[in-house]
XYZ file of C-alpha atoms in Angstrom:
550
model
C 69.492 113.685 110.739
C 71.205 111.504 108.879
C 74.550 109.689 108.503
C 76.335 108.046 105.778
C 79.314 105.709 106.373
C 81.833 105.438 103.619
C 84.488 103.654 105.715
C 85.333 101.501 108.516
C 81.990 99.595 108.037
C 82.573 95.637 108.917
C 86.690 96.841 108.646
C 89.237 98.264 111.633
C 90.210 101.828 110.364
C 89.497 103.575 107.009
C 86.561 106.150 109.119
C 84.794 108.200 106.775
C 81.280 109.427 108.475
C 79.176 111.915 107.052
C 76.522 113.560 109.128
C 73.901 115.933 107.665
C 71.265 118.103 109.534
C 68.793 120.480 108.769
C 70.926 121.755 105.817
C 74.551 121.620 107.095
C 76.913 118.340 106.975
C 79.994 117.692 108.912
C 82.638 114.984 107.661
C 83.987 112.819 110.930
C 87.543 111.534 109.932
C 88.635 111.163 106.172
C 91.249 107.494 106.843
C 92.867 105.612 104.599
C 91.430 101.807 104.610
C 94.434 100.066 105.593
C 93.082 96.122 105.030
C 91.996 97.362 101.630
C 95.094 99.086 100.649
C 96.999 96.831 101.675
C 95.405 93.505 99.329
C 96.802 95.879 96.230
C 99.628 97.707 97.628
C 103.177 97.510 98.751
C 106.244 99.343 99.450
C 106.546 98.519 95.355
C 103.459 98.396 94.194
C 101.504 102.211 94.684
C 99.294 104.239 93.642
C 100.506 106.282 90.139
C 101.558 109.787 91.608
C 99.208 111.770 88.690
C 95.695 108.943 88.749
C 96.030 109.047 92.280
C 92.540 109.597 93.270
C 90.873 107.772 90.210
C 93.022 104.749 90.878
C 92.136 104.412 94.368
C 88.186 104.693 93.272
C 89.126 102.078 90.297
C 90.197 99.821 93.206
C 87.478 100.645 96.044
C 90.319 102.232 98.105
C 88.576 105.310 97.985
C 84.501 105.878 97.491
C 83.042 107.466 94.491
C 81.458 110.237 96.363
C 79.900 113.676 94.880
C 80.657 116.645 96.186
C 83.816 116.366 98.601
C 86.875 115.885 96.137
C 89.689 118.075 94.696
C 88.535 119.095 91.365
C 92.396 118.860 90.105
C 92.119 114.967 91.355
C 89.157 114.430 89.495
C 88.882 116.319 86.411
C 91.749 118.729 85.155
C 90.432 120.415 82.028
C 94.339 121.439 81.200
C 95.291 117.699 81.344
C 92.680 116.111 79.296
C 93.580 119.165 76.661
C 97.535 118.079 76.640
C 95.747 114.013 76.550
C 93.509 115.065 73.281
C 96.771 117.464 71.996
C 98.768 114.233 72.291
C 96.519 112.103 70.268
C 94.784 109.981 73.210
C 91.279 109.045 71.505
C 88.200 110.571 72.665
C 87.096 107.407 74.318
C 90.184 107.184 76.516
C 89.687 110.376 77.810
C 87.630 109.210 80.983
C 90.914 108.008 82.360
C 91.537 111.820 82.737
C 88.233 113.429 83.694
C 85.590 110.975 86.559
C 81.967 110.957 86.572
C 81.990 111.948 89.854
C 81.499 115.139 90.989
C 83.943 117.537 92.529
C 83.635 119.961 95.703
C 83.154 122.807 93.382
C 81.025 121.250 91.054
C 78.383 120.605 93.955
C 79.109 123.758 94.912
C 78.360 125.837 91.611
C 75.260 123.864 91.196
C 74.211 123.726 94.448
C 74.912 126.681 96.019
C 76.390 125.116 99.274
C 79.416 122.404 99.715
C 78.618 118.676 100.253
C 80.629 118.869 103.588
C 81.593 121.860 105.050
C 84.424 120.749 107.753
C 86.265 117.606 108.399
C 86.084 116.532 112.600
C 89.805 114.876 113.117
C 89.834 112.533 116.097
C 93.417 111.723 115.923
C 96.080 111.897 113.662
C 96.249 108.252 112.969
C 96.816 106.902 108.769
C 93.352 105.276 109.186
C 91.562 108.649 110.151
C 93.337 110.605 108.465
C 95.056 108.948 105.463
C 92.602 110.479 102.577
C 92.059 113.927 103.483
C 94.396 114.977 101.141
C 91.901 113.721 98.296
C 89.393 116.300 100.423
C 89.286 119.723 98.394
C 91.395 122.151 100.016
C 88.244 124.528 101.382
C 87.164 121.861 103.745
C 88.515 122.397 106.809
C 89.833 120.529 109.376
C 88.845 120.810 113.090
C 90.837 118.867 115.432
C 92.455 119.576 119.050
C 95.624 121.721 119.173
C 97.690 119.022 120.086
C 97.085 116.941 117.355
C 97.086 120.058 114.856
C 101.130 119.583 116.468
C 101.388 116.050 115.808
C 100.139 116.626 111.927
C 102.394 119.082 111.691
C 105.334 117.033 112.286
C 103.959 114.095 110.898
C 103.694 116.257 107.485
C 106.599 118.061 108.243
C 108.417 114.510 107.918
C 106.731 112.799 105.220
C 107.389 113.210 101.099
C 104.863 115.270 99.864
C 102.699 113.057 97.638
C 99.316 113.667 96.693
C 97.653 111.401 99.849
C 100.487 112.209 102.437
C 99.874 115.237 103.493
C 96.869 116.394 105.639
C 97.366 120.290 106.458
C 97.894 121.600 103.033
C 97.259 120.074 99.550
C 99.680 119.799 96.304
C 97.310 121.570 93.940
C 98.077 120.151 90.207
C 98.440 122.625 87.650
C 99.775 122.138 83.580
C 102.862 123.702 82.658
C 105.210 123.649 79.685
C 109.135 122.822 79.384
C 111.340 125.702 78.435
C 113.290 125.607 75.292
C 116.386 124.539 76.934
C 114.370 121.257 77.997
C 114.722 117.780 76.251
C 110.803 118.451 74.484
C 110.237 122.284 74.325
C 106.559 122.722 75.099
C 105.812 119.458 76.122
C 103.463 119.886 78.678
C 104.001 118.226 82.985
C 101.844 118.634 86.000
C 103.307 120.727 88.076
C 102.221 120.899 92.024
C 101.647 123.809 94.179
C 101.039 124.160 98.099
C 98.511 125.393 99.585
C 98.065 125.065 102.660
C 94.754 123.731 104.214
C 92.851 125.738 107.045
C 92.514 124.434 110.935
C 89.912 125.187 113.155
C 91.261 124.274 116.952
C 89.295 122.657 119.214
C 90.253 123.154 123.134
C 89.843 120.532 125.309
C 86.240 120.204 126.686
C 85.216 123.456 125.493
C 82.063 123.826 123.200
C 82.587 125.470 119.869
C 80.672 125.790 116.492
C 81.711 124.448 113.277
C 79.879 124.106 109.896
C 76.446 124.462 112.491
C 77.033 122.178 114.521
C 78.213 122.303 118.009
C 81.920 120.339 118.824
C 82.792 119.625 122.373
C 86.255 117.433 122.129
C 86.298 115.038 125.147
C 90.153 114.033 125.071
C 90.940 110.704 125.119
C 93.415 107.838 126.102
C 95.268 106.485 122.631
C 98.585 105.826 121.639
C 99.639 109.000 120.727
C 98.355 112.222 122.099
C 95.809 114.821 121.289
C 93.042 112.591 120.659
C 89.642 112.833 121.754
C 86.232 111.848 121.332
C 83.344 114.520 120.228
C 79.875 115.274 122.133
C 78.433 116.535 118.932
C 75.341 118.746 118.718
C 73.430 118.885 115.404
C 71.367 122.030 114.167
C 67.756 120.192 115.216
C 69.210 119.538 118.737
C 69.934 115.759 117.977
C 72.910 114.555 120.548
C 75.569 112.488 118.864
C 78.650 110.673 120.300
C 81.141 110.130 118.298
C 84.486 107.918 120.042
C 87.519 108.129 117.548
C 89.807 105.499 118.719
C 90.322 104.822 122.560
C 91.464 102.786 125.252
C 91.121 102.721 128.813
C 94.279 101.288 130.186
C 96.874 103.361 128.377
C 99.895 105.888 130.102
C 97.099 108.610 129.779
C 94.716 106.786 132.193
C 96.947 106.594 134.734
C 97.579 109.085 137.538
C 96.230 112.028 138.799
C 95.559 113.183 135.512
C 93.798 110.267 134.247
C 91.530 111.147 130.850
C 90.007 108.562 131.460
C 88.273 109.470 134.473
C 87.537 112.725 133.415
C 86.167 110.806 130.372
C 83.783 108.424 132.343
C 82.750 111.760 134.586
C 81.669 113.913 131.429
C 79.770 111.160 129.808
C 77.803 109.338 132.700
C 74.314 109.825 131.938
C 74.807 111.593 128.836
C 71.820 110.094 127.225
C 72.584 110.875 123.430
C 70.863 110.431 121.024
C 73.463 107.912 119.083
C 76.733 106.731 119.799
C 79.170 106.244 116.650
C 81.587 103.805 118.307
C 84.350 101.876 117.544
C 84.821 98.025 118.222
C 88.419 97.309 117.502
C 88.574 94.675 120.231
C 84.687 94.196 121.336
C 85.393 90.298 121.617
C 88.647 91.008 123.733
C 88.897 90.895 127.548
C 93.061 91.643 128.341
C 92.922 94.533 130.677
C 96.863 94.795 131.093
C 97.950 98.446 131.413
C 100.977 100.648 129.998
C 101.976 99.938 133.974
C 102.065 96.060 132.991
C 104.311 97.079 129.393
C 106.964 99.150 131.811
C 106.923 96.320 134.043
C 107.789 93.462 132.053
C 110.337 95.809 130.013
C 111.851 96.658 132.799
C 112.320 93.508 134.147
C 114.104 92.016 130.595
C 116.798 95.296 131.007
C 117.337 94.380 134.032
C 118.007 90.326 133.074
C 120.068 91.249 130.074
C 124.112 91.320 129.988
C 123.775 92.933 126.305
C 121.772 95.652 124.728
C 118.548 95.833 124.846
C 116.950 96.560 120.910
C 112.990 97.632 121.135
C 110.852 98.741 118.243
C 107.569 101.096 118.873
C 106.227 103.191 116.314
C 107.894 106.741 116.455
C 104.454 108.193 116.674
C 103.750 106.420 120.165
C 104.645 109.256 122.354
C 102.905 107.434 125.599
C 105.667 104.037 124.728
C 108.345 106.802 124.245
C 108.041 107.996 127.321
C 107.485 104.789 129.315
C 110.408 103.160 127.448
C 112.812 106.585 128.472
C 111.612 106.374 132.157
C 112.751 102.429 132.005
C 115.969 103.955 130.636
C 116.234 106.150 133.466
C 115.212 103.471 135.674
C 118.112 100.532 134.827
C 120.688 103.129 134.443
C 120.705 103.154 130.769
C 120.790 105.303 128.143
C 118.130 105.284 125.307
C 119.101 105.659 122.021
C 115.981 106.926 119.893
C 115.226 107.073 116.177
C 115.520 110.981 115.080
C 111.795 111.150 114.136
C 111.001 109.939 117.633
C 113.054 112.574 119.162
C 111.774 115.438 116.659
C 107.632 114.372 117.433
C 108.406 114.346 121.169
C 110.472 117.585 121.093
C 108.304 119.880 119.314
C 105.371 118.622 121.711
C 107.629 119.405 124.952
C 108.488 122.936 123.406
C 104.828 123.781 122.177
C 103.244 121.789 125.259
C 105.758 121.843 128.383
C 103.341 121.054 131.183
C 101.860 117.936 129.439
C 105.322 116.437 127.938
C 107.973 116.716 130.550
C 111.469 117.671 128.945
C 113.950 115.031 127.720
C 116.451 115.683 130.112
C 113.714 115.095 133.147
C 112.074 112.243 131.191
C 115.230 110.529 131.044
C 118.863 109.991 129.134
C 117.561 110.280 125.737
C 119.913 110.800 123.094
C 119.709 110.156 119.056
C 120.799 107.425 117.183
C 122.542 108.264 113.867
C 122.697 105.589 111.730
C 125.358 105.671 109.143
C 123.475 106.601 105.674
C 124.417 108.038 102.346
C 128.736 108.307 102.221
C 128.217 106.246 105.306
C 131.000 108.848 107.077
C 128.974 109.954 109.556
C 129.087 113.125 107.736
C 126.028 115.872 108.885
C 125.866 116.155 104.890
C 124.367 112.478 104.935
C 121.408 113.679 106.971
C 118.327 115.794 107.107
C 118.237 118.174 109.403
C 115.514 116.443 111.458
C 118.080 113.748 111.729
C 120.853 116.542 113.131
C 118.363 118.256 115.721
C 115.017 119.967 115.987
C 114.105 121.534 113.049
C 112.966 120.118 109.316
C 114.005 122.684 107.646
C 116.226 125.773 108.969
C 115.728 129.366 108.859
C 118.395 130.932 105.776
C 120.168 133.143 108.686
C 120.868 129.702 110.571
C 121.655 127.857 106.784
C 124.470 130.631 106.799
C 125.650 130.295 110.437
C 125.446 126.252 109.967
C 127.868 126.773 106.874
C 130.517 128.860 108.946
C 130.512 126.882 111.574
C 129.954 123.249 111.668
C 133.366 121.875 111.636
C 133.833 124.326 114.881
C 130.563 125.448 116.124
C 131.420 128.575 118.118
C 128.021 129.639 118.714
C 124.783 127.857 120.861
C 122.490 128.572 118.075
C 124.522 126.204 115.950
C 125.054 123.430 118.709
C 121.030 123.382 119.476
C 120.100 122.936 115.461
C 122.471 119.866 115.348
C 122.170 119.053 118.595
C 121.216 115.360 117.759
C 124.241 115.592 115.315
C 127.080 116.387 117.712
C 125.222 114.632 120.816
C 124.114 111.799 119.637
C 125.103 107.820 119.395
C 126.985 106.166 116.864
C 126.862 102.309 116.662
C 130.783 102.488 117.598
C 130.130 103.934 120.370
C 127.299 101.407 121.929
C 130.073 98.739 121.011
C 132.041 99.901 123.448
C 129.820 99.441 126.295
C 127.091 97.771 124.961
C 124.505 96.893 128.246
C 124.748 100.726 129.144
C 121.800 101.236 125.695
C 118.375 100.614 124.839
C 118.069 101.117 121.379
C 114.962 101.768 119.529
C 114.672 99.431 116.435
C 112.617 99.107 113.803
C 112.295 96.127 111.093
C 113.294 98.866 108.649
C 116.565 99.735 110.854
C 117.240 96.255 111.134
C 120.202 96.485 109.445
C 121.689 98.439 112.046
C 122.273 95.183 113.571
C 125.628 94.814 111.226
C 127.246 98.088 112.548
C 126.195 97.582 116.132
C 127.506 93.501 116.257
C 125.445 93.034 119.104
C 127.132 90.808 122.305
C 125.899 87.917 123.586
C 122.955 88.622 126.347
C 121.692 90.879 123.575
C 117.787 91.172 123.766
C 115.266 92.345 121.263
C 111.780 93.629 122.777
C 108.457 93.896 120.265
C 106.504 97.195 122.173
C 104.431 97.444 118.738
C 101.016 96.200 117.500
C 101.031 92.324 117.018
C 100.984 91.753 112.540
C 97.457 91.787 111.194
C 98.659 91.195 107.656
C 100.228 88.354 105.895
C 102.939 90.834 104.620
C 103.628 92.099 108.395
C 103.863 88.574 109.248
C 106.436 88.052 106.526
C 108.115 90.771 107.604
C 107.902 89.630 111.182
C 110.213 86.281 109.553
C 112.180 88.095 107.922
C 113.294 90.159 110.863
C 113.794 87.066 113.334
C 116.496 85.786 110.400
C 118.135 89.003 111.651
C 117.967 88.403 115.392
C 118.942 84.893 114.749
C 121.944 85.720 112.616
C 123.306 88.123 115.123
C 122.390 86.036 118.338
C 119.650 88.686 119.718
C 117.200 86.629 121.912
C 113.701 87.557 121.676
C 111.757 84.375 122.612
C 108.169 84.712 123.295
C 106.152 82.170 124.432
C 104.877 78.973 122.793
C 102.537 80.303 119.999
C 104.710 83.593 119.256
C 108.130 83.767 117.747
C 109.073 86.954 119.329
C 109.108 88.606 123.025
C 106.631 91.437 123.413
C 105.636 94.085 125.604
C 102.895 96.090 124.684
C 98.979 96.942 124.801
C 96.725 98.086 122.236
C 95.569 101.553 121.554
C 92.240 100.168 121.914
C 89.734 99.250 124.676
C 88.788 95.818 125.515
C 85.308 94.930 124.799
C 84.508 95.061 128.569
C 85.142 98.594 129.230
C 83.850 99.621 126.160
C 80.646 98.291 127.212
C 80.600 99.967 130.870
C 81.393 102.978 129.318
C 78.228 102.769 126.868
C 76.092 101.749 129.379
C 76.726 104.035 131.779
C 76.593 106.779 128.724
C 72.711 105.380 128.542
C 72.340 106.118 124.589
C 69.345 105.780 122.821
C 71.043 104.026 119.366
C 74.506 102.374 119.094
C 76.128 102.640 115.567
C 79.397 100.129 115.655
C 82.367 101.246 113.488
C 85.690 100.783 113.111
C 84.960 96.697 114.141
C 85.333 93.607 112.196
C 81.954 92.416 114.384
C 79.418 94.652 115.256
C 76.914 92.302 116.089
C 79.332 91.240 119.403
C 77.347 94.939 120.678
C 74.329 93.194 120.147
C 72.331 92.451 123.584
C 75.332 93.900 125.698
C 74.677 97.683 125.812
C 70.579 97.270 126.803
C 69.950 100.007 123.573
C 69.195 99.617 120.082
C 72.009 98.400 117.858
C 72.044 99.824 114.479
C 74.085 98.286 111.420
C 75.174 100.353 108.668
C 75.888 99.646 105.189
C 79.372 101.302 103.689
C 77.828 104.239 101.374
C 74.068 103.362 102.463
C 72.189 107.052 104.040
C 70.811 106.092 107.567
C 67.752 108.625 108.326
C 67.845 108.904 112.436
């Protein structure tokens, strides 16, 4: 067996593992290296749309791999023939056509792909951030629930080259027509098609690319994740973790994955253990219980709204913070892409996600955008109810009716439109609302003139990056200007209330050692040597892009 680490080596996030056996390979995770990406890029500063791929290798965002990539990404014959038609030297051409190898190339010459699935953990950016570089044959294996959450998450993103992980914008050469500015000038044109799933059901066995997947689900910040008890094709026993915690809203209860977790692994004895180290030097144990706590406790000390920003892919805070809601007697007012994630789980999934109405009063906040009328023209239709895109017979009925909407159908595709909040109306009875917001809502802050006894409530990850910290200034000017308390305590600018989607180093550790592996393999850690001497097993350290032979 062996395994090959392209990502999240000495780095939090970025996982790119492949594992090869007796013939067959299996890619764990394809994410986007987040720390890396981030020293280059900005909101301003990206990635050019059509050198996506080779500017990502250019910058070590992305590894120079054989064998995996879109051929379109890497070499398009019809683009480096409209580069040579339009006089680019010969010698510039290799800014049109890499070295590497693509998917198919491997494939022609070898007579078998260079990874024949992709294993999905979660669907986090930094797992899942560069499969859309992966050629559109590989498939993706993940549980059903996250195959739900990429779906929306696609569903609600622009559909650039990287963004999208369930289908792939194929580039193809076309001309302009001879009404066009330059008849016959050649542009890349991009077609969808869409990328094949393989479901995984929780803690069944099933075979993929000859190996055998058993997802194990796990406790993270957003659901449908799990770690994998993976069988290779010589019998070898591999653990692989994804990201997890063990103190989150999903470990709590009767139906604690966490338990279940700790029962399926005990004594496992594998073979090797890929697993991550996010927080291996860290020993806070505070739960989601410990988060509801202390946010209930500031709604209940507050005179004026309460403002509080989680990321609208946290369905575990999203439900926590609506229960609170519930709770004090308030009413939360979400962000439309927190309501359309949560939503399409409760309707796909209704005995694991509880319905709005019984989670709490949950309504949507419309922020004024576009004419800035408050007109359903200025939204998408996420942003007006349930649906990204509507079906043409509803598109008709919408355009009869929504001045006067006579019929249900029409009042449940906007429902978020003619049901939701308006900042005039939390001005009129401002401590009744919670409102969920974000540094890039902040602005929100103008329509809503916030009262005195106004608080603001950080339930999101603490900023790793100088430009998050920045950010973090920037949007205490806000608070500031408007009179929003948020004091934290000596050391931190801001109140919080959160925990991270990852274990502390101490139950990371019982959980390896009562696992009883042979090899540890850190990832996904800024220190792997903190495993060192704490899990009684052989630590191994891998090298990004180095084969280690097991």
């Amino acid at each position: 067996m062996r395994i090959t680490c392209f990502g999240g080596v000495r780095e939090i996030g970025g996982n790119k593992i492949l594992i090869e056996d007796s013939g067959n390979s299996l890619l764990l995770d394809f994410g986007l290296p987040m720390g890396r990406a981030s020293a280059y890029l900005d909101m301003f500063v990206q990635l050019r749309t059509h050198s996506h791929l080779l500017d990502a290798m250019s910058l070590g965002i992305a590894p120079a791999v054989d064998g995996l990539y879109r051929h379109d990404l890497l070499k398009n014959e019809a683009l480096v023939e409209c580069a040579r038609a339009n006089g680019v030297p010969e010698e510039e051409l290799r800014w049109y056509a890499s070295e590497v190898r693509s998917y198919e190339e491997v494939l022609d010459a070898e007579g078998r792909p260079r990874a024949s699935a992709v294993l999905v953990s979660h669907a986090h950016l930094d797992h899942v951030g560069q499969i859309g570089y992966l050629d559109e044959r590989i498939p993706i294996a993940c549980t059903p629930v996250c195959q739900t959450i990429l779906e929306a998450i696609d569903a609600l993103t622009i559909p650039r080259i990287d963004a999208r992980t369930l289908s792939v914008q194929r580039r193809t050469i076309r001309e302009r027509r001879s009404g066009s500015k330059f008849p016959g000038a050649p542009y890349v044109y991009a077609e969808t098609v869409e990328r094949p799933v393989i479901p995984m059901n929780e803690y069944a066995e099933i075979e993929v690319a000859g190996f055998r997947l058993r997802p194990l689900p796990v406790d993270h910040s957003l659901p449908g994740c799990c770690a994998t008890l993976i069988t290779t094709p010589s019998g070898k026993k591999v653990v692989y973790t994804g990201d997890l915690r063990f103190n989150g809203r999903w470990s709590l209860g009767k139906r604690s994955l966490t338990e279940r977790l700790r029962a399926e692994t005990k004594n496992l004895r594998p073979d090797v253990i890929l697993t991550e180290g996010t927080r291996i030097t860290s020993q806070s144990r505070d739960d989601e219980n410990a988060v509801r706590a202390k946010l209930k406790e500031v709604v209940e000390g507050s005179a004026g709204t309460v403002f509080v920003d989680w990321a609208w892919k946290d369905v575990a805070r999203f439900q926590t913070i609506a229960e609170v809601a519930k709770e004090t007697g308030r009413i939360l007012a979400a962000n439309p892409k927190a309501m359309f994630v949560y939503t399409t789980l409760v309707d796909r999934y209704p005995d694991l996600f509880p319905a709005i109405p019984e989670l709490g009063p949950v309504r949507a906040y419309l922020e004024r955008a576009r004419s800035m009328t408050y007109s359903p023209d200025d939204y998408k239709p996420y942003e007006l109810g349930p649906y990204c895109e509507w079906p043409s017979e509803l598109t008709d009925r919408i355009k009869e009716e929504w001045q006067q909407p006579a019929s249900q159908e029409v009042r449940d595709a906007m429902a978020w439109y003619y049901g939701g909040v308006r900042a005039y109306d939390i001005r009129k009875d401002p401590s009744r609302y919670i409102v969920q917001l974000g540094f890039y809502q902040i602005q929100e802050l103008i329509d809503l003139e916030p009262p005195p006894g106004s608080v603001y409530v950080k339930c999101a990850t603490e900023p790793f990056s100088d430009e998050m910290k920045i950010d973090e200034q920037r949007l205490k000017a806000w608070l500031d200007r408007f009179g929003v308390e948020s004091r934290g305590d000596e050391e931190d600018s801001l109140l919080r209330a959160h925990i991270s989607g990852h274990a502390s180093g101490q139950d990371l550790l019982e959980w390896i050692a009562d696992m009883q592996p042979a090899q540890v393999i850190p990832i996904h850690t800024m220190k792997p040597e903190a495993f060192e001497g704490k899990v009684g097993k052989e630590v191994l350290y891998v090298s990004e892009g180095e084969p280690l032979e097991l």
